[in-house]
Short mmCIF file of C-alpha atoms in Angstrom, two decimals:
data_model
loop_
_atom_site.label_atom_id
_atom_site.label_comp_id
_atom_site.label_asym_id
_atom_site.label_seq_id
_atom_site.Cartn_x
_atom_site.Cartn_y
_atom_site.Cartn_z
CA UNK A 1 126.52 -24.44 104.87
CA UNK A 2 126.18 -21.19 102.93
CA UNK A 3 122.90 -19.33 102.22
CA UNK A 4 123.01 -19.89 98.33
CA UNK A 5 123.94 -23.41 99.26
CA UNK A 6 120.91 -23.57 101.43
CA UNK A 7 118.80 -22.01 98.55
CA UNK A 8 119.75 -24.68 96.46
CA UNK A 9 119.03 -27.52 98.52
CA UNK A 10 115.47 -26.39 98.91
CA UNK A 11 114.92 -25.12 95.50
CA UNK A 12 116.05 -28.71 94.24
CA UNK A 13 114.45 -30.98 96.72
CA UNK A 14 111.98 -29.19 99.05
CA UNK A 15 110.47 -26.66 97.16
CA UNK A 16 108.33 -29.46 94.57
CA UNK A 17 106.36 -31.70 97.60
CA UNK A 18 105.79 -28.41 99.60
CA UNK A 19 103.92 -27.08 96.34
CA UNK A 20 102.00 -30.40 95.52
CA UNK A 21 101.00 -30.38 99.34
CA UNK A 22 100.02 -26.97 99.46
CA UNK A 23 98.47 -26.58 95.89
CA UNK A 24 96.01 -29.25 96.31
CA UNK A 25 94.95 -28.28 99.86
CA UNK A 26 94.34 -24.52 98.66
CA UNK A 27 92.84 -26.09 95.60
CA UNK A 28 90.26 -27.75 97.24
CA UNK A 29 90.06 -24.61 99.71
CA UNK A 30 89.69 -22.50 97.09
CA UNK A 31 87.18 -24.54 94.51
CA UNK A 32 83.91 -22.91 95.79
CA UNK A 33 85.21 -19.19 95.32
CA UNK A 34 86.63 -19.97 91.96
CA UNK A 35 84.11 -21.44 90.77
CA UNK A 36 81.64 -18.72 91.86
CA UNK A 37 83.95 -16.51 89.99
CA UNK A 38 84.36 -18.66 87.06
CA UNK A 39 80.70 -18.62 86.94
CA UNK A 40 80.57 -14.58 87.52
CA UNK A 41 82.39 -14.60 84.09
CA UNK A 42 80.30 -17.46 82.23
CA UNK A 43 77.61 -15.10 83.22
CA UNK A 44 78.23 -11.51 82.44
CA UNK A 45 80.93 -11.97 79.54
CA UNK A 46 80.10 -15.37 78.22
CA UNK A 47 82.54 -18.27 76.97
CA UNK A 48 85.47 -18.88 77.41
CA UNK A 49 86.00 -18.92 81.02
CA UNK A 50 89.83 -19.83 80.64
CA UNK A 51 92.44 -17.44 79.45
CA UNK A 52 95.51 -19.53 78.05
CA UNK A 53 98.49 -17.79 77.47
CA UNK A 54 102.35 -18.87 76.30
CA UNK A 55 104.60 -18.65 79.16
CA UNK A 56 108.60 -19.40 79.33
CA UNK A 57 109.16 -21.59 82.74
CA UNK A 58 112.05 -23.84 84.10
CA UNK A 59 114.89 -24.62 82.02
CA UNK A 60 113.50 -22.38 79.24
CA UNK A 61 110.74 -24.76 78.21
CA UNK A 62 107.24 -23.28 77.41
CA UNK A 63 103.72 -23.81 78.97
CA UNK A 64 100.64 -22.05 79.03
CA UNK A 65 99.44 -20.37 82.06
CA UNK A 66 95.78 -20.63 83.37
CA UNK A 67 93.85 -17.39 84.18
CA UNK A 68 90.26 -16.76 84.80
CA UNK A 69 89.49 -14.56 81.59
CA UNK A 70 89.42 -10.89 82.30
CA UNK A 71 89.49 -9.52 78.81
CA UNK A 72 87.86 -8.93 75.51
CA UNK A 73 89.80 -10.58 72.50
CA UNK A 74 91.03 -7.84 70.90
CA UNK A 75 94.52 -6.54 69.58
CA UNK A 76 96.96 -4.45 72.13
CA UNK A 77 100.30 -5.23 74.09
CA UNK A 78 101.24 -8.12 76.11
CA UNK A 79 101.46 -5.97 79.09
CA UNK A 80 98.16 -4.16 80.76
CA UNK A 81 98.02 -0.76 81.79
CA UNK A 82 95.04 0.27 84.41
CA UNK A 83 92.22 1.97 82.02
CA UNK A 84 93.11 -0.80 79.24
CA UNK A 85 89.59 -0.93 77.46
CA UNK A 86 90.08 -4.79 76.71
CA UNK A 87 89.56 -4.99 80.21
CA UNK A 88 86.24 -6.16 81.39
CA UNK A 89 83.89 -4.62 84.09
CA UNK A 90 83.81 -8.27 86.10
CA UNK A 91 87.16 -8.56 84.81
CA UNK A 92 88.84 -5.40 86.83
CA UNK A 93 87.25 -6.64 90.14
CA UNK A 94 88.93 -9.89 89.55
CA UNK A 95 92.25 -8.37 89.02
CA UNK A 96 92.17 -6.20 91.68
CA UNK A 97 91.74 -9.06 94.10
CA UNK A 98 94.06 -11.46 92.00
CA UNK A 99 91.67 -13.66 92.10
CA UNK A 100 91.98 -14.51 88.21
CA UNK A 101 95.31 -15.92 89.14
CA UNK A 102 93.18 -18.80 91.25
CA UNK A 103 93.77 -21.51 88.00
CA UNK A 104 97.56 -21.18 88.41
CA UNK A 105 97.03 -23.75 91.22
CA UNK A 106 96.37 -26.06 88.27
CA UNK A 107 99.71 -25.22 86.80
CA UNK A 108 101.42 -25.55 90.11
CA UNK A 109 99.68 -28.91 90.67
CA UNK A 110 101.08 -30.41 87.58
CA UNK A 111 104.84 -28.73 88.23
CA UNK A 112 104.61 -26.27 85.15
CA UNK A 113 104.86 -23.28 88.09
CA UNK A 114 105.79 -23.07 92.11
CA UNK A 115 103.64 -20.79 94.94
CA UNK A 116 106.35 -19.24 95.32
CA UNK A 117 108.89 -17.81 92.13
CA UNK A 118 109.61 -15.31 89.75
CA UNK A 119 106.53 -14.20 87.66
CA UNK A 120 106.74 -16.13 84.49
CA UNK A 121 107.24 -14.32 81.37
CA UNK A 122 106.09 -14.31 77.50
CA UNK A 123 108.50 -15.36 75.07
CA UNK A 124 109.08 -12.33 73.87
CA UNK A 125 110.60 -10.63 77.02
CA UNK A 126 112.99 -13.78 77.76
CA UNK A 127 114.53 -13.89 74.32
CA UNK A 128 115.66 -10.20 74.64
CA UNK A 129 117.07 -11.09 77.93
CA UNK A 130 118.35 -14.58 77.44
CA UNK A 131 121.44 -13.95 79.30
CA UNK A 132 118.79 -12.58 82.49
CA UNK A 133 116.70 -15.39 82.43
CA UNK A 134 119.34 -18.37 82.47
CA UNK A 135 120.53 -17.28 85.64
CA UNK A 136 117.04 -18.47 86.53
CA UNK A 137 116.67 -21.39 85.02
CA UNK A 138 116.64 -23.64 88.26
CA UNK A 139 113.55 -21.89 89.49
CA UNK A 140 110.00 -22.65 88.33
CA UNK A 141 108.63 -19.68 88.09
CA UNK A 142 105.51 -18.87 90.99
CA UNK A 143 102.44 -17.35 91.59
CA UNK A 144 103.72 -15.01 94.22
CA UNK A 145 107.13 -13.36 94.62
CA UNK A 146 109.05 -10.36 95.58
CA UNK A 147 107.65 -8.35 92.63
CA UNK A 148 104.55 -8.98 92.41
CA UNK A 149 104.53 -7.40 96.14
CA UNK A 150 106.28 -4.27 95.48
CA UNK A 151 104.63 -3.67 92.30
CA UNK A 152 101.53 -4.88 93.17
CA UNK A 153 100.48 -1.70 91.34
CA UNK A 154 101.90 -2.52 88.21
CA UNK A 155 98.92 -1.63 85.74
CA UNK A 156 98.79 2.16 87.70
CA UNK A 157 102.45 2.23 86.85
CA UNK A 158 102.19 1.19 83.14
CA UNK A 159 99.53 3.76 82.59
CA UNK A 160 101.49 6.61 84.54
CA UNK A 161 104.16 5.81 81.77
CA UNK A 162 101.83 5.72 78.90
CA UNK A 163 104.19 7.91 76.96
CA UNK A 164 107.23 5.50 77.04
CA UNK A 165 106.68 2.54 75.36
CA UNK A 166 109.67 0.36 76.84
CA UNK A 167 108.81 1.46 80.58
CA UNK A 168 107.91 -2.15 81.19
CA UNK A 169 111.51 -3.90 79.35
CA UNK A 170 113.47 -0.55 80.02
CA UNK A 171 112.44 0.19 83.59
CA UNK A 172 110.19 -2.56 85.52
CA UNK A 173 111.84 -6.06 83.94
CA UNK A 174 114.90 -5.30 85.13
CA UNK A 175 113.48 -4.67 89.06
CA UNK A 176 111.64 -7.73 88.73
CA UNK A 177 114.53 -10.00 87.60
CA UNK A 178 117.17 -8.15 89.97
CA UNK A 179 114.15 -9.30 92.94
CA UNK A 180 114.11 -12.66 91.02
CA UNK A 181 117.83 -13.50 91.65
CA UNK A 182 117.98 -11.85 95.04
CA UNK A 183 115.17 -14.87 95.79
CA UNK A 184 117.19 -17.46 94.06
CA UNK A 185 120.18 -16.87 95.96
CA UNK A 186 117.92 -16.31 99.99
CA UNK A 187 115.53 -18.69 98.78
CA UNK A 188 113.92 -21.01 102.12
CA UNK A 189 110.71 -22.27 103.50
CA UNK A 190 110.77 -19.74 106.05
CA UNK A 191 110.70 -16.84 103.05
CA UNK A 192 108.59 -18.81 100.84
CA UNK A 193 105.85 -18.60 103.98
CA UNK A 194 106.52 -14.52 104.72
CA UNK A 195 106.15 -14.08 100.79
CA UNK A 196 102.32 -15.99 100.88
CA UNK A 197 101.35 -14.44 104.27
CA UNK A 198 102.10 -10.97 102.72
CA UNK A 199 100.38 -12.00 99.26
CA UNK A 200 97.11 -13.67 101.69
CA UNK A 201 96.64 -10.64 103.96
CA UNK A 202 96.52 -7.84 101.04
CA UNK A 203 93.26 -8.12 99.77
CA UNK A 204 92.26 -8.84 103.87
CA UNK A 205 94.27 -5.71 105.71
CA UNK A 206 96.04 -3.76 102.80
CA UNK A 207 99.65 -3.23 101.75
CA UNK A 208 101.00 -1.54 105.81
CA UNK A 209 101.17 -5.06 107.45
CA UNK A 210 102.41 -6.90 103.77
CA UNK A 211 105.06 -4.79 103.68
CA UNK A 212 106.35 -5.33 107.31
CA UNK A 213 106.39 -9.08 106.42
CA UNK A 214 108.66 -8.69 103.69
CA UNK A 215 110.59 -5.88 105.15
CA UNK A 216 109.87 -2.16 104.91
CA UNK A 217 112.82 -0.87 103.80
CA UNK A 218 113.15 -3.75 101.36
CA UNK A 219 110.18 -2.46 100.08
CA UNK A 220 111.06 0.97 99.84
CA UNK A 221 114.71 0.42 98.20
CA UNK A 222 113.11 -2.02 95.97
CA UNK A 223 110.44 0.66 94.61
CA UNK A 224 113.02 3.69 93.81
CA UNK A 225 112.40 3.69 90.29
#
């Protein structure tokens, strides 16, 4: 059996009681840091705790992902940049650990989103791209993936492009969704495990030994922008 055909088979049948296993045991793992955090945010920024936001996920339909809030309601792009003022003080520690992403075990729980997938996207970015994102269409999209690895640094990127509005759509979507279909087509428990080690030991050890687990010069090809 090929590969692809081997991606499929897990991606249809193995991928959905891995997550449900998984979610709820890092759910339950992870309740008493979340909802210290949760409470960090109740405290020093008030209500709401939740951020809700549109999100387009398997077979095109639409859900709303759950985030611990970060920011001030206020107008700007979909996209943050690092230095974005909407950006709380509590908030920016939060990001920096990804530890406002804890809620999207809720989503994965209830088989809106996988551990492991392509970021999802806003609306907007999948209907300029609707030819992109049907190629993806099988996949729920994750909490962790290639991209969100190699451009872990995304907001330092957005900002060092300030001056070109369509960086993200022109430059970075297209990396993402090329990493996105490399996963759909290599896709495999074994992967899916590498891809959450290298997420789990960031915050512990830095990028050096994330980056050997999903290949160093898969890393570096991967960033040439």
């Amino acid at each position: 059996m090929s590969r692809a055909a081997l991606a499929r088979l897990w991606i249809s049948w193995g991928k959905r009681p891995a997550d449900l296993l998984l979610s709820t045991g890092l759910g339950i793992l992870t309740a008493p840091l979340l909802a210290a955090c949760a409470l960090a945010v109740l405290a020093v920024d008030g209500p709401p705790v939740l951020f809700r936001q549109e999100r387009v996920g398997r077979g095109g339909g639409r859900f709303h992902i759950l985030k611990l809030r970060t920011m001030r309601s206020a107008p700007g792009p979909q996209v943050t940049a690092a230095g974005d003022p909407r950006v709380t003080a509590i908030g920016r520690r939060l990001r920096r650990a990804k530890l406002d992403e804890l809620p999207q075990l809720a989503n994965v729980v209830r088989g809106e989103m996988s551990l492991v997938g392509p970021r999802p996207e806003v609306p907007r970015y999948v209907e300029d791209r609707p030819r992109d994102f049907r190629a993806l269409e099988q996949l729920r999209p994750g909490m962790v993936d290639w991209a969100s690895l190699v451009f872990r640094d995304e907001e330092e990127l957005l900002a060092a492009h300030g001056g070109e509005p369509d960086f993200y759509s022109r430059v970075l979507l297209p990396r993402k969704l090329a990493l996105a279909r490399l996963y759909a087509r290599r896709a495999s428990p074994l992967l899916d495990l590498r891809l959450l080690l290298a997420t789990g030991v960031l915050p512990l050890v830095g990028g050096r030994l994330s980056r050997r687990l999903i290949g160093s010069s898969f890393y570096t090809r991967a960033r040439r922008l």
